[in-house]
Amino acid sequence: MSNRTRIFSGMQPSGEAHLGNYLGALRQWVDHQDDHDCYFCIVDQHALTGGHEPSELPRRVFDLAVSFLAVGLDPERSTIFVQSDVQEHTELAWLLNAVTPVGDLERMTQYKDKSSRLESIPAGLLNYPILQAADILLYRAERVPVGEDQLQHLELAREIARKWNHRFGEVFPEPRPILSGVGRILGLDGDAKMSKSLDNTVRILADSDEIWSRVRTAVTDPQRVRRDDPGRPEVCNVFSLHKHFTDPARIPDIADQCRAGTRGCVDCKRILADSIDEHFAPIRERARKFTERPGRVREILEAGAERARTEAARTMHEVRERMGLDWRRAAIATGPL
Ligand code: TRP
């Protein structure tokens, strides 16, 4: 395990995963396990900057953990854990504050977007990328699977690593992104990025009826008004979803029939809903088993946190020493202070 490249990635606990999480992140994470030493973290402390509901957070953490395990993240091969179980995340974040220019934080597009809508901006919203840098650097991860929207935060993490190393000595590798390669996954509205808060997605554990009732509402090529109008698969979001779920051998036919106006959008969505249903059937089954055994999920997260803490403690020992936070050692060297 130790000679493999270390990977870290995190996901906010917004509850059970949805198609966007799956296509944009989880699916790749599962594959990374074959050839990397992976740390996958449920970043509950990142969820505190958006006015969260405390009574809902534990459930959301649990549900996301079930999704992680159901899609095939494997606690035997990967370290799967909850951020707040490893206190060093917040400690390192504070220490990294020392080398992070406020100007860099203020330039982050996500910060600009979110803060522009608020009258009073929590400092945590500004400092969010420092905690993200701490997540990664704490495990000295070299690669970070992310979507394009996180590239700017990752570039800042590299910058922070560089500045810290320059001032205190080489401890942190500069983490590089691994792009998912699937681009932005558009929601069923065909307009915005898929997200739970926009209600434009499908839960990965939805049953057949729910999948259909969601997919049925998906926006298709707006120029195709009547059933036999010729469609344009290249601009249709439903068609782009087929590429992820439908048997590749069927896709050329689906495109041809759309262009010819011989297969209507409803039919096309029906096929998509069936493909999604089939794809997630075994995942739903695994999720059901984990949901029935919450104690097992808890055990897995505990064991993950234990492993993560060992690694985090190692890094922090060195970081504290290099930043002069080990006064006991100094007292021993120079006699009583
Ligand atoms: N900010 C990321 C997001 O919203 C989540 C995240 C937190 C993360 N810490 C991370 C991603 C570390 C990668 C690495 O998607």
Short mmCIF file of C-alpha atoms and ligand atoms in Angstrom, two decimals:
data_model
loop_
_atom_site.label_atom_id
_atom_site.label_comp_id
_atom_site.label_asym_id
_atom_site.label_seq_id
_atom_site.Cartn_x
_atom_site.Cartn_y
_atom_site.Cartn_z
CA MET A 1 0.00 0.00 0.00
CA SER A 2 2.72 2.45 1.01
CA ASN A 3 4.51 2.62 -2.35
CA ARG A 4 1.31 3.62 -4.12
CA THR A 5 0.54 7.21 -4.87
CA ARG A 6 -1.60 8.70 -2.15
CA ILE A 7 -4.92 10.18 -3.15
CA PHE A 8 -7.26 12.29 -1.06
CA SER A 9 -10.72 13.46 -1.90
CA GLY A 10 -13.65 14.77 0.05
CA MET A 11 -17.37 15.16 -0.37
CA GLN A 12 -19.80 17.26 1.62
CA PRO A 13 -22.44 15.31 3.51
CA SER A 14 -25.56 16.42 1.70
CA GLY A 15 -27.10 13.02 2.41
CA GLU A 16 -27.41 10.12 0.04
CA ALA A 17 -25.42 10.57 -3.18
CA HIS A 18 -27.13 11.56 -6.44
CA LEU A 19 -26.31 11.02 -10.09
CA GLY A 20 -24.04 14.08 -10.19
CA ASN A 21 -21.93 12.85 -7.26
CA TYR A 22 -21.78 9.45 -8.83
CA LEU A 23 -20.80 10.42 -12.36
CA GLY A 24 -18.55 13.30 -11.39
CA ALA A 25 -16.74 11.69 -8.47
CA LEU A 26 -17.69 8.38 -6.89
CA ARG A 27 -17.40 6.31 -10.03
CA GLN A 28 -13.81 7.43 -10.53
CA TRP A 29 -13.00 7.04 -6.83
CA VAL A 30 -14.00 3.39 -7.01
CA ASP A 31 -11.57 2.83 -9.90
CA HIS A 32 -8.73 4.73 -8.20
CA GLN A 33 -8.74 2.13 -5.45
CA ASP A 34 -7.10 -0.40 -7.77
CA ASP A 35 -3.84 1.48 -8.04
CA HIS A 36 -3.70 4.17 -5.37
CA ASP A 37 -3.56 4.51 -1.61
CA CYS A 38 -6.88 6.29 -1.18
CA TYR A 39 -8.30 8.51 1.54
CA PHE A 40 -11.98 9.31 1.07
CA CYS A 41 -13.43 11.75 3.52
CA ILE A 42 -16.93 12.94 4.40
CA VAL A 43 -16.16 16.58 5.05
CA ASP A 44 -18.75 17.51 7.64
CA GLN A 45 -16.83 20.56 8.82
CA HIS A 46 -17.05 22.01 5.34
CA ALA A 47 -20.82 21.83 5.68
CA LEU A 48 -20.87 24.36 8.52
CA THR A 49 -20.39 27.48 6.42
CA GLY A 50 -23.76 27.34 4.70
CA GLY A 51 -26.11 27.72 7.64
CA HIS A 52 -26.62 23.99 8.21
CA GLU A 53 -29.21 22.33 10.43
CA PRO A 54 -27.35 20.56 13.31
CA SER A 55 -30.09 18.00 13.87
CA GLU A 56 -29.85 16.83 10.25
CA LEU A 57 -26.09 16.59 9.90
CA PRO A 58 -25.50 13.16 11.52
CA ARG A 59 -28.12 11.55 9.29
CA ARG A 60 -26.58 13.10 6.21
CA VAL A 61 -23.15 11.86 7.17
CA PHE A 62 -24.52 8.36 7.68
CA ASP A 63 -26.46 8.36 4.41
CA LEU A 64 -23.44 9.52 2.45
CA ALA A 65 -21.35 6.80 4.10
CA VAL A 66 -23.90 4.22 2.97
CA SER A 67 -23.70 5.61 -0.57
CA PHE A 68 -19.88 5.43 -0.48
CA LEU A 69 -19.98 1.78 0.55
CA ALA A 70 -22.83 0.85 -1.78
CA VAL A 71 -21.07 2.13 -4.90
CA GLY A 72 -18.02 0.09 -4.02
CA LEU A 73 -15.65 2.19 -1.96
CA ASP A 74 -13.92 -0.58 -0.09
CA PRO A 75 -12.81 -0.13 3.52
CA GLU A 76 -10.32 -2.98 3.08
CA ARG A 77 -8.45 -1.03 0.44
CA SER A 78 -9.25 2.59 1.22
CA THR A 79 -9.37 4.79 4.28
CA ILE A 80 -12.96 5.97 4.52
CA PHE A 81 -13.71 8.39 7.33
CA VAL A 82 -15.46 11.48 8.64
CA GLN A 83 -13.46 14.71 8.83
CA SER A 84 -14.59 15.73 12.32
CA ASP A 85 -13.33 12.40 13.70
CA VAL A 86 -9.78 13.59 13.05
CA GLN A 87 -9.16 16.77 14.99
CA GLU A 88 -5.93 17.53 13.18
CA HIS A 89 -7.88 18.86 10.17
CA THR A 90 -8.91 21.98 12.04
CA GLU A 91 -5.57 22.29 13.77
CA LEU A 92 -3.65 22.21 10.52
CA ALA A 93 -6.14 24.60 8.94
CA TRP A 94 -5.36 27.16 11.64
CA LEU A 95 -1.63 26.73 11.14
CA LEU A 96 -1.98 27.15 7.37
CA ASN A 97 -3.74 30.46 8.00
CA ALA A 98 -0.26 31.77 8.76
CA VAL A 99 0.89 31.43 5.15
CA THR A 100 -2.34 32.13 3.26
CA PRO A 101 -2.87 35.64 1.86
CA VAL A 102 -6.39 36.97 2.38
CA GLY A 103 -6.22 38.34 -1.17
CA ASP A 104 -5.94 34.79 -2.54
CA LEU A 105 -9.00 33.72 -0.59
CA GLU A 106 -10.99 36.70 -1.77
CA ARG A 107 -10.22 35.84 -5.38
CA MET A 108 -11.88 32.40 -5.19
CA THR A 109 -14.91 32.36 -7.50
CA GLN A 110 -16.89 30.11 -5.17
CA TYR A 111 -16.34 32.60 -2.35
CA LYS A 112 -17.31 35.53 -4.55
CA ASP A 113 -20.49 33.78 -5.70
CA LYS A 114 -21.61 32.71 -2.26
CA SER A 115 -20.64 35.84 -0.37
CA SER A 116 -22.30 38.16 -2.88
CA ARG A 117 -25.67 36.77 -1.80
CA LEU A 118 -25.06 37.34 1.91
CA GLU A 119 -25.41 40.38 4.06
CA SER A 120 -23.10 39.07 6.76
CA ILE A 121 -20.32 36.80 5.52
CA PRO A 122 -19.07 34.14 7.93
CA ALA A 123 -15.26 34.08 8.09
CA GLY A 124 -15.55 30.33 7.49
CA LEU A 125 -16.80 30.97 3.97
CA LEU A 126 -13.61 32.88 3.21
CA ASN A 127 -11.38 30.36 4.97
CA TYR A 128 -13.09 27.31 3.51
CA PRO A 129 -10.25 26.60 1.02
CA ILE A 130 -7.70 26.60 3.87
CA LEU A 131 -9.57 23.75 5.54
CA GLN A 132 -9.67 22.01 2.18
CA ALA A 133 -5.90 22.45 1.81
CA ALA A 134 -5.46 21.07 5.32
CA ASP A 135 -7.53 17.98 4.43
CA ILE A 136 -5.18 17.17 1.60
CA LEU A 137 -1.85 18.19 3.13
CA LEU A 138 -2.52 16.42 6.42
CA TYR A 139 -2.12 13.11 4.56
CA ARG A 140 0.58 14.45 2.24
CA ALA A 141 -1.58 13.37 -0.65
CA GLU A 142 -0.06 13.80 -4.08
CA ARG A 143 -3.16 13.56 -6.21
CA VAL A 144 -6.69 14.83 -5.69
CA PRO A 145 -9.62 13.70 -7.83
CA VAL A 146 -11.84 16.74 -8.32
CA GLY A 147 -14.38 18.25 -10.64
CA GLU A 148 -13.51 21.36 -12.58
CA ASP A 149 -15.28 23.58 -10.08
CA GLN A 150 -12.65 22.65 -7.47
CA LEU A 151 -9.55 23.33 -9.57
CA GLN A 152 -9.16 26.81 -8.20
CA HIS A 153 -9.27 25.56 -4.61
CA LEU A 154 -6.70 22.93 -5.45
CA GLU A 155 -4.39 25.46 -7.07
CA LEU A 156 -4.59 27.44 -3.84
CA ALA A 157 -3.75 24.29 -1.85
CA ARG A 158 -0.61 23.90 -3.98
CA GLU A 159 0.25 27.54 -3.36
CA ILE A 160 -0.20 27.07 0.39
CA ALA A 161 1.99 23.94 0.36
CA ARG A 162 4.68 25.79 -1.56
CA LYS A 163 4.65 28.79 0.78
CA TRP A 164 4.66 26.65 3.89
CA ASN A 165 7.52 24.45 2.60
CA HIS A 166 9.50 27.51 1.62
CA ARG A 167 9.20 29.02 5.08
CA PHE A 168 9.38 25.94 7.31
CA GLY A 169 11.01 23.16 5.24
CA GLU A 170 9.89 20.50 2.78
CA VAL A 171 7.06 18.57 4.38
CA PHE A 172 4.17 18.71 1.92
CA PRO A 173 4.06 17.44 -1.65
CA GLU A 174 2.24 19.87 -3.94
CA PRO A 175 -1.04 18.08 -4.65
CA ARG A 176 -2.06 17.78 -8.29
CA PRO A 177 -5.60 17.31 -9.56
CA ILE A 178 -6.98 14.27 -11.30
CA LEU A 179 -9.82 15.57 -13.42
CA SER A 180 -12.81 13.28 -13.67
CA GLY A 181 -12.80 13.66 -17.45
CA VAL A 182 -16.59 13.71 -17.63
CA GLY A 183 -16.87 17.50 -17.61
CA ARG A 184 -19.79 19.24 -16.00
CA ILE A 185 -22.80 17.00 -15.43
CA LEU A 186 -25.89 19.03 -16.24
CA GLY A 187 -28.99 18.57 -14.14
CA LEU A 188 -32.34 17.35 -15.47
CA ASP A 189 -33.22 21.00 -16.06
CA GLY A 190 -30.54 20.89 -18.78
CA ASP A 191 -29.25 24.16 -17.43
CA ALA A 192 -27.36 24.09 -14.12
CA LYS A 193 -24.85 21.66 -12.63
CA MET A 194 -26.54 18.66 -11.08
CA SER A 195 -27.08 19.26 -7.39
CA LYS A 196 -29.34 18.22 -4.63
CA SER A 197 -30.10 21.79 -3.60
CA LEU A 198 -31.36 22.62 -7.11
CA ASP A 199 -33.53 19.51 -7.09
CA ASN A 200 -32.44 18.68 -10.64
CA THR A 201 -31.06 15.21 -10.08
CA VAL A 202 -31.92 11.63 -9.14
CA ARG A 203 -30.88 9.89 -5.92
CA ILE A 204 -28.64 6.93 -6.73
CA LEU A 205 -30.82 4.80 -4.44
CA ALA A 206 -34.14 5.87 -5.98
CA ASP A 207 -36.48 3.01 -6.91
CA SER A 208 -37.78 2.43 -10.46
CA ASP A 209 -40.87 4.63 -10.01
CA GLU A 210 -38.92 7.50 -8.58
CA ILE A 211 -36.27 7.27 -11.31
CA TRP A 212 -38.98 7.43 -13.95
CA SER A 213 -40.84 10.30 -12.32
CA ARG A 214 -37.59 12.30 -12.25
CA VAL A 215 -36.29 11.38 -15.70
CA ARG A 216 -39.74 12.02 -17.22
CA THR A 217 -39.39 15.70 -16.34
CA ALA A 218 -35.92 16.09 -17.90
CA VAL A 219 -35.50 18.90 -20.40
CA THR A 220 -34.63 17.75 -23.93
CA ASP A 221 -33.77 19.62 -27.13
CA PRO A 222 -36.04 22.70 -26.84
CA GLN A 223 -36.43 22.89 -30.62
CA ARG A 224 -38.11 19.52 -30.67
CA VAL A 225 -41.71 20.35 -29.94
CA ARG A 226 -43.70 17.60 -31.63
CA ARG A 227 -42.96 13.93 -31.35
CA ASP A 228 -41.91 13.57 -34.98
CA ASP A 229 -39.81 16.76 -35.15
CA PRO A 230 -36.21 15.86 -35.94
CA GLY A 231 -34.13 16.09 -32.75
CA ARG A 232 -30.51 17.04 -32.13
CA PRO A 233 -28.91 14.47 -29.84
CA GLU A 234 -25.71 16.54 -29.65
CA VAL A 235 -27.53 19.30 -27.75
CA CYS A 236 -29.90 17.07 -25.79
CA ASN A 237 -29.06 16.51 -22.15
CA VAL A 238 -31.05 13.28 -21.99
CA PHE A 239 -28.93 11.92 -24.81
CA SER A 240 -25.75 12.90 -22.99
CA LEU A 241 -26.97 10.92 -19.97
CA HIS A 242 -27.53 7.87 -22.16
CA LYS A 243 -23.80 7.86 -22.80
CA HIS A 244 -23.20 7.17 -19.11
CA PHE A 245 -25.81 4.50 -18.52
CA THR A 246 -27.14 2.89 -21.68
CA ASP A 247 -25.50 -0.06 -23.41
CA PRO A 248 -23.04 1.59 -25.88
CA ALA A 249 -24.25 -0.73 -28.64
CA ARG A 250 -27.70 0.91 -28.52
CA ILE A 251 -26.53 4.51 -28.56
CA PRO A 252 -26.05 5.01 -32.33
CA ASP A 253 -29.62 3.81 -32.94
CA ILE A 254 -30.99 6.11 -30.29
CA ALA A 255 -29.17 9.05 -31.90
CA ASP A 256 -30.34 8.11 -35.41
CA GLN A 257 -33.97 7.70 -34.37
CA CYS A 258 -33.87 11.03 -32.56
CA ARG A 259 -32.47 12.80 -35.64
CA ALA A 260 -35.02 11.13 -37.90
CA GLY A 261 -37.88 11.96 -35.58
CA THR A 262 -38.88 8.30 -35.39
CA ARG A 263 -38.43 7.95 -31.66
CA GLY A 264 -40.01 10.53 -29.39
CA CYS A 265 -38.46 12.07 -26.31
CA VAL A 266 -40.72 10.18 -23.93
CA ASP A 267 -39.58 6.85 -25.38
CA CYS A 268 -36.01 7.97 -25.22
CA LYS A 269 -36.41 8.92 -21.56
CA ARG A 270 -38.05 5.58 -20.87
CA ILE A 271 -34.91 3.82 -22.11
CA LEU A 272 -32.74 6.12 -20.02
CA ALA A 273 -34.80 5.51 -16.88
CA ASP A 274 -34.55 1.74 -17.43
CA SER A 275 -30.79 1.96 -17.97
CA ILE A 276 -30.36 3.97 -14.76
CA ASP A 277 -32.58 1.55 -12.90
CA GLU A 278 -30.57 -1.43 -14.10
CA HIS A 279 -27.23 0.25 -13.41
CA PHE A 280 -28.08 1.03 -9.81
CA ALA A 281 -29.99 -2.16 -8.93
CA PRO A 282 -26.96 -3.93 -7.39
CA ILE A 283 -25.90 -0.69 -5.69
CA ARG A 284 -29.37 -0.32 -4.15
CA GLU A 285 -29.14 -3.87 -2.91
CA ARG A 286 -25.78 -3.24 -1.22
CA ALA A 287 -27.11 0.00 0.27
CA ARG A 288 -30.06 -1.87 1.73
CA LYS A 289 -27.74 -4.29 3.47
CA PHE A 290 -25.68 -1.50 4.99
CA THR A 291 -28.76 0.44 6.05
CA GLU A 292 -29.97 -2.64 7.88
CA ARG A 293 -26.67 -2.84 9.71
CA PRO A 294 -25.89 0.70 10.87
CA GLY A 295 -23.48 -0.72 13.45
CA ARG A 296 -21.31 -2.08 10.65
CA VAL A 297 -21.23 1.32 8.94
CA ARG A 298 -20.22 2.92 12.22
CA GLU A 299 -17.45 0.37 12.67
CA ILE A 300 -16.10 1.03 9.20
CA LEU A 301 -16.01 4.78 9.80
CA GLU A 302 -14.38 4.29 13.21
CA ALA A 303 -11.68 2.08 11.74
CA GLY A 304 -11.13 4.58 8.92
CA ALA A 305 -10.78 7.43 11.40
CA GLU A 306 -8.31 5.39 13.41
CA ARG A 307 -6.10 4.88 10.38
CA ALA A 308 -6.45 8.51 9.37
CA ARG A 309 -5.56 9.71 12.86
CA THR A 310 -2.31 7.72 12.85
CA GLU A 311 -1.26 9.32 9.60
CA ALA A 312 -2.44 12.77 10.67
CA ALA A 313 -0.55 12.55 13.95
CA ARG A 314 2.65 11.77 12.07
CA THR A 315 2.32 14.83 9.86
CA MET A 316 1.30 17.13 12.71
CA HIS A 317 4.26 16.06 14.84
CA GLU A 318 6.57 17.31 12.15
CA VAL A 319 4.52 20.41 11.39
CA ARG A 320 4.37 21.51 15.02
CA GLU A 321 8.08 21.02 15.45
CA ARG A 322 8.95 22.99 12.34
CA MET A 323 6.64 25.82 13.30
CA GLY A 324 8.15 26.08 16.78
CA LEU A 325 5.14 24.68 18.60
CA ASP A 326 7.13 22.11 20.55
CA TRP A 327 8.24 24.21 23.48
CA ARG A 328 8.92 21.13 25.62
CA ARG A 329 11.75 20.04 23.35
CA ALA A 330 13.18 23.56 23.41
CA ALA A 331 12.97 23.63 27.20
CA ILE A 332 14.93 20.41 27.36
CA ALA A 333 17.59 21.73 25.00
CA THR A 334 18.16 25.05 26.73
CA GLY A 335 17.42 24.15 30.32
CA PRO A 336 14.62 25.71 32.34
CA LEU A 337 13.15 28.68 30.48
N1 TRP B 1 -14.81 21.56 -1.47
C1 TRP B 1 -15.07 20.27 -2.03
C2 TRP B 1 -16.42 20.31 -2.74
O1 TRP B 1 -17.29 21.07 -2.37
C3 TRP B 1 -15.10 19.19 -0.97
C4 TRP B 1 -13.75 19.00 -0.34
C5 TRP B 1 -13.40 19.34 0.91
C6 TRP B 1 -12.61 18.41 -0.98
N2 TRP B 1 -12.09 19.01 1.12
C7 TRP B 1 -11.59 18.44 0.02
C8 TRP B 1 -12.37 17.90 -2.25
C9 TRP B 1 -10.31 17.98 -0.27
C10 TRP B 1 -11.10 17.42 -2.51
C11 TRP B 1 -10.08 17.48 -1.54
O2 TRP B 1 -16.61 19.54 -3.67
#
